[in-house]
Every structure is written in structure tokens, then in C-alpha cells.
Amino acid sequence: MTVTIREIARRAGVSRGTVDRVLNGRPGVKPDVRDRILEIVNDLQYVPNLAAKALAYQKNPIVFGIVMPPKDIRFFDFIRSGIGDAAEELKDLGVRLDYRYVDNERPDEGAAAIRELVEAGVSGILFSVMDDDLIRASIDFAAERGVPVVTFNSDVEGSKRLCFVGQDLRKSGLVAAGLMTRVLQAEAKVAIVTGSLKFHAHRSRVEGFRQGLAERGSRLEPVAVIEGFDRYADTFERLDRVLAEHPDLAGIYMATGDVAACVDAIKRHGREGRVRVVCNDLLPAAEQGMRERIIDFTIVQNPERQGYLSLRILFDHVFAGKQPEAEHHFTETHIYIPESL
């Protein structure tokens, strides 16, 4: 038997208009009512008339807001590419994107962007900035008004976001610890560089690295945790200082940050080949550092896939009422060495 909106409304004890608002991701429905309707939708395995919905959305485009750090952080170019690939596939179904770029040191900007997008009437939001109480409250604000939020690359735990798409970040830190302990002596000093410990992604990698050292009984000593905010100048200045203060520094874990700054700081101190480096991602600076044998390993996470999958999950939820298959959608983790290039 074909399941209709009328039948869903009857079982939920609401009007067909309320069911329609839920199925189309529109605000104005109480959270408990929305949850009850979605549970009935899943139980009945309701399949919407996608052709009719597509025609409707072509006339009135479905808009998704995307909140991410500033454009000058080149890593996010790859994520935007993946989002763009998904948007290209969905353009005939009326999907439009509204990008908002916010300061990755200002949680108030990220929180305000979410609320502005909700007030503007978007149907869903993709979010990747920091993990902060202001952000958490704004994500909850969106969810309570029927605007689902998918976090990507960096999660916001404890919020009402729909799901997270990205690397298993703690695992990435564990892998980095395993690599570092394989190339250094039992007792050695290492520095950890990250963007900002206010980001779940950055914090999780650092925690994973420390956990990995502890689990191996390693006597590697982290002498500094540097926040470089993904900027060359900040990362270079702080690493330069650490290298000067610790002439016996043996390793650097670039959990997140400007890899070019790390390479240049090592060169300035003439420490090429004597400081072992583990970093993340295969941006041009990391690739060049590996070719110069300054970087020993890089751990990659397929950012294009993160962007693509995030938008597809959000679209399927809003357009077809499909619930994510899992709370965490982890992309693969691979290790590159110079010989991989």
C-alpha cells in the first residue's frame, strides 16, 4: 500500500500541513512533534514523490547555508570542491548554496552566522568552525526551529546537530604517535602544533597523539603545544621560538596548521633531517616538504569526500526525509611517505 502524507498525519495526530513542513525541512514545528512524525515516516518507509518535489523546488530553490573558516585557509578549497561536485549533481533539483566565512578565532561570528541563516529561511546548514558553547547553543537553536545542521571536518559534540562527516580525528592522532615513535629514540623531545584547541578536530588530534604515546609507554616528551591558528606568521614565530629554546628538539607533530611555516622554521635553524616531522593532508607545502625530505609522513583524510558526503546527507534528509545511517561518518585515513609521491 502506498503511504500518503494523509496517513502519516492521521497517525501523528497533526495536520497534513505540519507533516509537509517536517518533510520539507521547514521551521515552525515543535521538536517533539517533528521527532514523532519522522519516527512514523521511518516506520512506514514513506517514499515521497520526488519528481513532484523536484518541480516544486525548481520554482522555489532549496537553500543550504555553509559556514566555514576564511577562504585563505587553503585546506578548505578541497572541501569546497567536494561540496561543489554534490551541488552540481543536485542543481536540477533546485539546490542553492549560501556560503558564510567566519573568523576561526571568533565563536560569536560562527554562532551569529547560524542564526542569520535560520532567520533567512535556509532548509539546512553545513557547519565547520569551532566547538564552543555559543556555537552549540546556535546549532540547538537551528535544530529546534526545524533547520538540520550537519557538521563536517570538525565536530560540535553535545549539540543537536544531525551528524558529523570527517576523519576519525582521535585515530589520526593515534596514528601520528605510532609513526613518531618509530622514527625517534626512546627519549626525545617533541613539539605539537595545532590550529586552535577550540576546534574539536584540532583538539582531538592532540589528545589522540598524547594517548598514543601513553599507550605505547613512550618516553617521548611533548615540550610545547603551539596554537598557530592555521596562519603562517603565527605558526612560524612560535615554532621558531620553540626550536631556539630546545636545540635538542627531535620531532614536530603538525596536527593542524601551516606546514610551510614548519618547513621554513626548520630550515632557518639548519635542522633539516634532524627534526622528524609528521603532518596531515597533502597540500602543496606538505608535498614539497616531503620531496625535500624534511617531512617524514603525512596523514591524509580525503577532504573532497567530506564535502561531497556532507551535502548529500543533508539534501537526502531535507528532500526525502532520510535519516543519516550513523551519527559519525568517517572518511578513510591514509599514510603517505616521500616515496609515495
Short mmCIF file of C-alpha atoms in Angstrom, two decimals:
data_model
loop_
_atom_site.label_atom_id
_atom_site.label_comp_id
_atom_site.label_asym_id
_atom_site.label_seq_id
_atom_site.Cartn_x
_atom_site.Cartn_y
_atom_site.Cartn_z
CA MET A 1 0.00 0.00 0.00
CA THR A 2 1.27 3.47 -0.89
CA VAL A 3 1.92 5.54 2.21
CA THR A 4 0.48 9.06 1.99
CA ILE A 5 1.01 12.27 3.88
CA ARG A 6 -2.62 11.98 4.99
CA GLU A 7 -1.87 8.61 6.67
CA ILE A 8 1.24 9.99 8.38
CA ALA A 9 -0.76 12.98 9.64
CA ARG A 10 -3.54 10.70 10.95
CA ARG A 11 -1.10 8.53 12.91
CA ALA A 12 0.77 11.53 14.29
CA GLY A 13 -2.42 13.39 15.21
CA VAL A 14 -1.40 16.51 13.27
CA SER A 15 -2.42 18.31 10.10
CA ARG A 16 -1.08 17.44 6.65
CA GLY A 17 0.47 20.89 6.57
CA THR A 18 2.56 20.05 9.66
CA VAL A 19 3.75 16.80 8.07
CA ASP A 20 4.60 18.71 4.89
CA ARG A 21 6.68 21.22 6.86
CA VAL A 22 8.64 18.41 8.50
CA LEU A 23 9.21 16.50 5.25
CA ASN A 24 10.42 19.67 3.55
CA GLY A 25 12.69 20.79 6.38
CA ARG A 26 10.75 23.97 7.09
CA PRO A 27 10.60 25.60 10.54
CA GLY A 28 7.54 26.10 12.74
CA VAL A 29 7.15 22.59 14.18
CA LYS A 30 7.84 21.71 17.82
CA PRO A 31 10.82 19.34 18.24
CA ASP A 32 8.76 16.57 19.89
CA VAL A 33 6.16 16.74 17.10
CA ARG A 34 8.89 16.70 14.45
CA ASP A 35 10.51 13.66 16.07
CA ARG A 36 7.17 11.83 16.25
CA ILE A 37 6.46 12.49 12.58
CA LEU A 38 9.94 11.39 11.48
CA GLU A 39 9.62 8.19 13.52
CA ILE A 40 6.33 7.39 11.75
CA VAL A 41 7.91 8.24 8.38
CA ASN A 42 10.71 5.77 9.06
CA ASP A 43 8.38 3.08 10.43
CA LEU A 44 6.13 3.29 7.37
CA GLN A 45 9.12 3.59 4.99
CA TYR A 46 7.47 6.59 3.37
CA VAL A 47 8.83 7.43 -0.09
CA PRO A 48 7.96 10.96 -1.28
CA ASN A 49 7.00 11.82 -4.83
CA LEU A 50 10.47 13.01 -5.77
CA ALA A 51 9.53 14.15 -9.27
CA ALA A 52 6.81 16.44 -7.91
CA LYS A 53 9.13 17.78 -5.22
CA ALA A 54 11.84 18.45 -7.80
CA LEU A 55 9.46 20.53 -9.88
CA ALA A 56 8.39 22.47 -6.82
CA TYR A 57 11.99 23.18 -5.76
CA GLN A 58 12.92 24.36 -9.25
CA LYS A 59 10.38 27.14 -8.80
CA ASN A 60 11.35 27.80 -5.18
CA PRO A 61 15.01 26.74 -4.72
CA ILE A 62 16.06 24.86 -1.61
CA VAL A 63 18.88 26.84 0.02
CA PHE A 64 21.56 25.35 2.24
CA GLY A 65 23.82 27.57 4.34
CA ILE A 66 27.50 26.65 4.66
CA VAL A 67 29.59 28.09 7.50
CA MET A 68 33.36 27.61 7.38
CA PRO A 69 36.68 29.34 8.16
CA PRO A 70 38.14 32.11 5.95
CA LYS A 71 38.96 31.42 2.31
CA ASP A 72 42.69 31.93 2.85
CA ILE A 73 42.89 28.57 4.69
CA ARG A 74 43.68 26.55 1.58
CA PHE A 75 42.71 23.17 3.02
CA PHE A 76 39.06 24.11 2.71
CA ASP A 77 39.45 24.54 -1.06
CA PHE A 78 39.31 20.76 -1.28
CA ILE A 79 36.17 20.56 0.84
CA ARG A 80 34.51 23.27 -1.25
CA SER A 81 35.39 21.25 -4.33
CA GLY A 82 33.55 18.24 -2.91
CA ILE A 83 30.55 20.36 -1.95
CA GLY A 84 30.59 21.82 -5.45
CA ASP A 85 30.54 18.35 -7.02
CA ALA A 86 27.48 17.41 -4.98
CA ALA A 87 25.78 20.74 -5.73
CA GLU A 88 26.35 20.22 -9.46
CA GLU A 89 24.58 16.87 -9.26
CA LEU A 90 21.67 18.46 -7.40
CA LYS A 91 21.30 21.74 -9.27
CA ASP A 92 18.39 20.49 -11.38
CA LEU A 93 16.54 19.73 -8.15
CA GLY A 94 16.71 23.37 -7.17
CA VAL A 95 19.60 23.29 -4.69
CA ARG A 96 21.35 26.59 -4.00
CA LEU A 97 24.21 27.35 -1.58
CA ASP A 98 24.79 30.34 0.70
CA TYR A 99 28.42 30.45 1.95
CA ARG A 100 29.37 32.30 5.13
CA TYR A 101 33.08 32.66 6.03
CA VAL A 102 33.82 33.44 9.66
CA ASP A 103 36.90 34.20 11.77
CA ASN A 104 38.21 30.94 13.21
CA GLU A 105 39.13 32.73 16.43
CA ARG A 106 35.67 34.26 16.94
CA PRO A 107 32.98 31.82 18.10
CA ASP A 108 30.48 34.68 18.15
CA GLU A 109 30.83 35.03 14.37
CA GLY A 110 30.09 31.35 13.78
CA ALA A 111 27.14 31.44 16.17
CA ALA A 112 25.75 34.58 14.53
CA ALA A 113 26.11 33.06 11.05
CA ILE A 114 23.95 30.07 12.06
CA ARG A 115 21.22 32.29 13.47
CA GLU A 116 21.29 34.60 10.45
CA LEU A 117 20.89 31.64 8.11
CA VAL A 118 17.97 30.28 10.14
CA GLU A 119 16.28 33.69 10.05
CA ALA A 120 16.92 33.86 6.30
CA GLY A 121 14.88 30.67 5.88
CA VAL A 122 17.50 28.14 4.79
CA SER A 123 16.45 24.49 4.78
CA GLY A 124 19.67 23.16 6.32
CA ILE A 125 23.20 24.14 7.34
CA LEU A 126 26.66 22.63 6.89
CA PHE A 127 28.99 23.81 9.65
CA SER A 128 32.73 23.56 10.26
CA VAL A 129 34.16 26.07 12.68
CA MET A 130 34.92 25.74 16.38
CA ASP A 131 33.48 23.77 19.28
CA ASP A 132 32.14 26.35 21.72
CA ASP A 133 29.11 26.87 23.95
CA LEU A 134 27.92 29.78 21.80
CA ILE A 135 28.15 27.57 18.71
CA ARG A 136 26.44 24.69 20.49
CA ALA A 137 23.55 26.92 21.53
CA SER A 138 23.13 28.23 17.99
CA ILE A 139 23.09 24.72 16.49
CA ASP A 140 20.43 23.79 19.04
CA PHE A 141 18.53 26.97 18.09
CA ALA A 142 18.57 25.84 14.45
CA ALA A 143 17.50 22.26 15.23
CA GLU A 144 14.63 23.45 17.43
CA ARG A 145 13.34 25.50 14.51
CA GLY A 146 13.47 22.58 12.12
CA VAL A 147 16.74 23.52 10.40
CA PRO A 148 19.06 20.47 10.46
CA VAL A 149 22.80 21.03 10.87
CA VAL A 150 25.49 18.66 9.61
CA THR A 151 28.99 19.28 10.96
CA PHE A 152 31.94 18.43 8.74
CA ASN A 153 35.71 18.20 9.27
CA SER A 154 35.38 19.41 12.88
CA ASP A 155 32.50 18.31 15.09
CA VAL A 156 30.49 20.13 17.76
CA GLU A 157 29.82 17.42 20.33
CA GLY A 158 26.93 17.73 22.72
CA SER A 159 24.87 19.73 20.23
CA LYS A 160 21.68 18.77 18.38
CA ARG A 161 23.48 18.52 15.06
CA LEU A 162 22.20 15.82 12.71
CA CYS A 163 25.55 14.04 12.25
CA PHE A 164 29.27 14.58 11.66
CA VAL A 165 31.23 13.86 8.47
CA GLY A 166 35.01 13.78 8.56
CA GLN A 167 38.13 11.98 9.62
CA ASP A 168 38.28 9.87 12.77
CA LEU A 169 40.37 12.59 14.36
CA ARG A 170 41.46 10.82 17.53
CA LYS A 171 42.55 7.88 15.38
CA SER A 172 44.57 10.30 13.25
CA GLY A 173 46.44 11.43 16.38
CA LEU A 174 46.99 7.81 17.44
CA VAL A 175 48.45 7.03 14.01
CA ALA A 176 50.75 10.06 14.26
CA ALA A 177 52.02 8.87 17.65
CA GLY A 178 52.73 5.45 16.20
CA LEU A 179 54.69 6.96 13.33
CA MET A 180 56.67 9.30 15.59
CA THR A 181 57.68 6.53 17.99
CA ARG A 182 59.01 4.52 15.04
CA VAL A 183 61.45 7.20 13.88
CA LEU A 184 62.70 8.62 17.20
CA GLN A 185 64.79 7.24 20.04
CA ALA A 186 63.06 6.18 23.24
CA GLU A 187 63.79 9.51 24.96
CA ALA A 188 63.35 12.62 22.87
CA LYS A 189 61.60 15.99 22.89
CA VAL A 190 58.73 16.73 20.51
CA ALA A 191 56.52 19.73 19.82
CA ILE A 192 52.86 19.59 18.84
CA VAL A 193 51.42 22.23 16.51
CA THR A 194 47.69 22.73 16.05
CA GLY A 195 45.38 25.43 14.76
CA SER A 196 43.17 26.14 17.75
CA LEU A 197 42.29 23.96 20.70
CA LYS A 198 38.78 25.40 20.50
CA PHE A 199 38.25 23.25 17.39
CA HIS A 200 37.07 19.73 18.12
CA ALA A 201 39.14 18.43 15.20
CA HIS A 202 42.36 20.08 16.36
CA ARG A 203 41.84 19.15 20.00
CA SER A 204 41.01 15.52 19.16
CA ARG A 205 44.20 15.02 17.17
CA VAL A 206 46.31 16.39 20.00
CA GLU A 207 44.50 14.20 22.52
CA GLY A 208 44.91 11.18 20.26
CA PHE A 209 48.63 11.84 19.89
CA ARG A 210 49.12 12.08 23.65
CA GLN A 211 47.02 8.96 24.15
CA GLY A 212 49.07 7.10 21.55
CA LEU A 213 52.33 7.96 23.30
CA ALA A 214 50.92 6.88 26.66
CA GLU A 215 49.57 3.57 25.34
CA ARG A 216 52.96 2.70 23.90
CA GLY A 217 54.74 3.57 27.13
CA SER A 218 56.74 6.06 25.10
CA ARG A 219 59.21 8.37 26.81
CA LEU A 220 58.85 10.99 24.09
CA GLU A 221 58.31 14.28 25.86
CA PRO A 222 55.93 16.88 24.39
CA VAL A 223 57.64 20.14 25.42
CA ALA A 224 55.15 22.50 23.76
CA VAL A 225 51.66 22.61 22.28
CA ILE A 226 51.54 25.50 19.82
CA GLU A 227 48.35 27.12 18.53
CA GLY A 228 49.13 28.71 15.17
CA PHE A 229 45.52 29.40 14.10
CA ASP A 230 46.33 28.00 10.62
CA ARG A 231 48.31 31.16 9.84
CA TYR A 232 51.88 31.19 8.55
CA ALA A 233 53.12 34.10 10.67
CA ASP A 234 51.80 32.80 13.99
CA THR A 235 52.97 29.24 13.34
CA PHE A 236 56.45 30.29 12.16
CA GLU A 237 57.04 32.71 15.06
CA ARG A 238 56.04 30.18 17.71
CA LEU A 239 57.91 27.25 16.18
CA ASP A 240 60.98 29.44 15.70
CA ARG A 241 60.90 30.22 19.42
CA VAL A 242 60.49 26.56 20.43
CA LEU A 243 63.36 25.47 18.18
CA ALA A 244 65.56 28.16 19.74
CA GLU A 245 64.58 27.18 23.30
CA HIS A 246 65.05 23.45 22.62
CA PRO A 247 68.10 22.89 20.38
CA ASP A 248 67.68 19.17 21.06
CA LEU A 249 64.07 19.08 19.78
CA ALA A 250 63.77 15.83 17.83
CA GLY A 251 60.22 15.81 16.44
CA ILE A 252 57.31 18.01 15.40
CA TYR A 253 53.74 16.78 15.02
CA MET A 254 51.80 19.16 12.78
CA ALA A 255 48.36 18.12 14.00
CA THR A 256 46.92 21.05 12.07
CA GLY A 257 48.45 24.24 10.78
CA ASP A 258 50.60 25.92 8.17
CA VAL A 259 53.10 23.28 7.08
CA ALA A 260 55.14 25.81 5.08
CA ALA A 261 55.84 27.68 8.32
CA CYS A 262 57.10 24.47 9.92
CA VAL A 263 59.40 23.69 6.98
CA ASP A 264 60.78 27.24 6.93
CA ALA A 265 61.39 27.30 10.69
CA ILE A 266 63.35 24.05 10.48
CA LYS A 267 65.42 25.44 7.59
CA ARG A 268 66.12 28.66 9.48
CA HIS A 269 67.65 26.63 12.32
CA GLY A 270 69.51 24.31 9.94
CA ARG A 271 67.73 21.30 11.42
CA GLU A 272 66.76 19.56 8.16
CA GLY A 273 66.91 15.81 8.64
CA ARG A 274 67.49 16.14 12.38
CA VAL A 275 63.91 17.04 13.33
CA ARG A 276 61.41 14.37 12.29
CA VAL A 277 58.04 15.69 11.12
CA VAL A 278 54.61 14.09 10.93
CA CYS A 279 51.86 16.25 9.43
CA ASN A 280 48.35 15.99 7.99
CA ASP A 281 46.97 16.35 4.47
CA LEU A 282 48.74 16.67 1.13
CA LEU A 283 48.66 20.37 0.42
CA PRO A 284 51.44 21.74 -1.83
CA ALA A 285 53.62 22.77 1.14
CA ALA A 286 53.45 19.27 2.60
CA GLU A 287 54.25 17.70 -0.75
CA GLN A 288 57.25 19.99 -1.21
CA GLY A 289 58.44 19.29 2.33
CA MET A 290 58.32 15.58 1.63
CA ARG A 291 60.24 15.96 -1.63
CA GLU A 292 62.91 17.86 0.33
CA ARG A 293 62.96 15.02 2.91
CA ILE A 294 62.04 17.42 5.72
CA ILE A 295 58.63 15.82 6.29
CA ASP A 296 58.67 12.10 7.04
CA PHE A 297 54.95 11.29 6.93
CA THR A 298 51.63 12.92 6.17
CA ILE A 299 48.25 11.51 7.13
CA VAL A 300 45.53 12.26 4.55
CA GLN A 301 41.76 12.31 5.05
CA ASN A 302 40.02 12.84 1.66
CA PRO A 303 38.53 16.32 2.23
CA GLU A 304 36.72 16.27 -1.13
CA ARG A 305 34.74 13.26 0.07
CA GLN A 306 33.90 15.09 3.31
CA GLY A 307 32.38 18.00 1.41
CA TYR A 308 30.52 15.81 -1.06
CA LEU A 309 29.07 13.43 1.53
CA SER A 310 28.04 16.25 3.90
CA LEU A 311 25.87 17.95 1.30
CA ARG A 312 24.38 14.68 0.05
CA ILE A 313 23.40 13.61 3.58
CA LEU A 314 21.82 17.00 4.30
CA PHE A 315 19.98 17.00 0.98
CA ASP A 316 18.63 13.46 1.41
CA HIS A 317 17.41 14.36 4.90
CA VAL A 318 15.62 17.53 3.82
CA PHE A 319 14.41 16.39 0.40
CA ALA A 320 13.43 12.79 1.14
CA GLY A 321 13.20 12.64 4.95
CA LYS A 322 16.09 10.15 5.10
CA GLN A 323 17.82 9.84 8.43
CA PRO A 324 21.65 9.53 8.42
CA GLU A 325 22.82 5.93 8.72
CA ALA A 326 25.18 6.85 11.55
CA GLU A 327 25.99 9.72 13.88
CA HIS A 328 29.61 9.78 12.67
CA HIS A 329 30.53 9.26 9.02
CA PHE A 330 34.29 8.78 8.99
CA THR A 331 36.27 9.16 5.78
CA GLU A 332 39.31 6.99 5.20
CA THR A 333 42.76 7.65 6.66
CA HIS A 334 45.91 7.00 4.61
CA ILE A 335 49.64 7.49 5.27
CA TYR A 336 51.98 8.99 2.68
CA ILE A 337 55.78 8.86 2.79
CA PRO A 338 58.14 10.68 0.38
CA GLU A 339 58.35 7.57 -1.78
CA SER A 340 54.56 7.73 -2.25
CA LEU A 341 54.87 10.86 -4.38
#
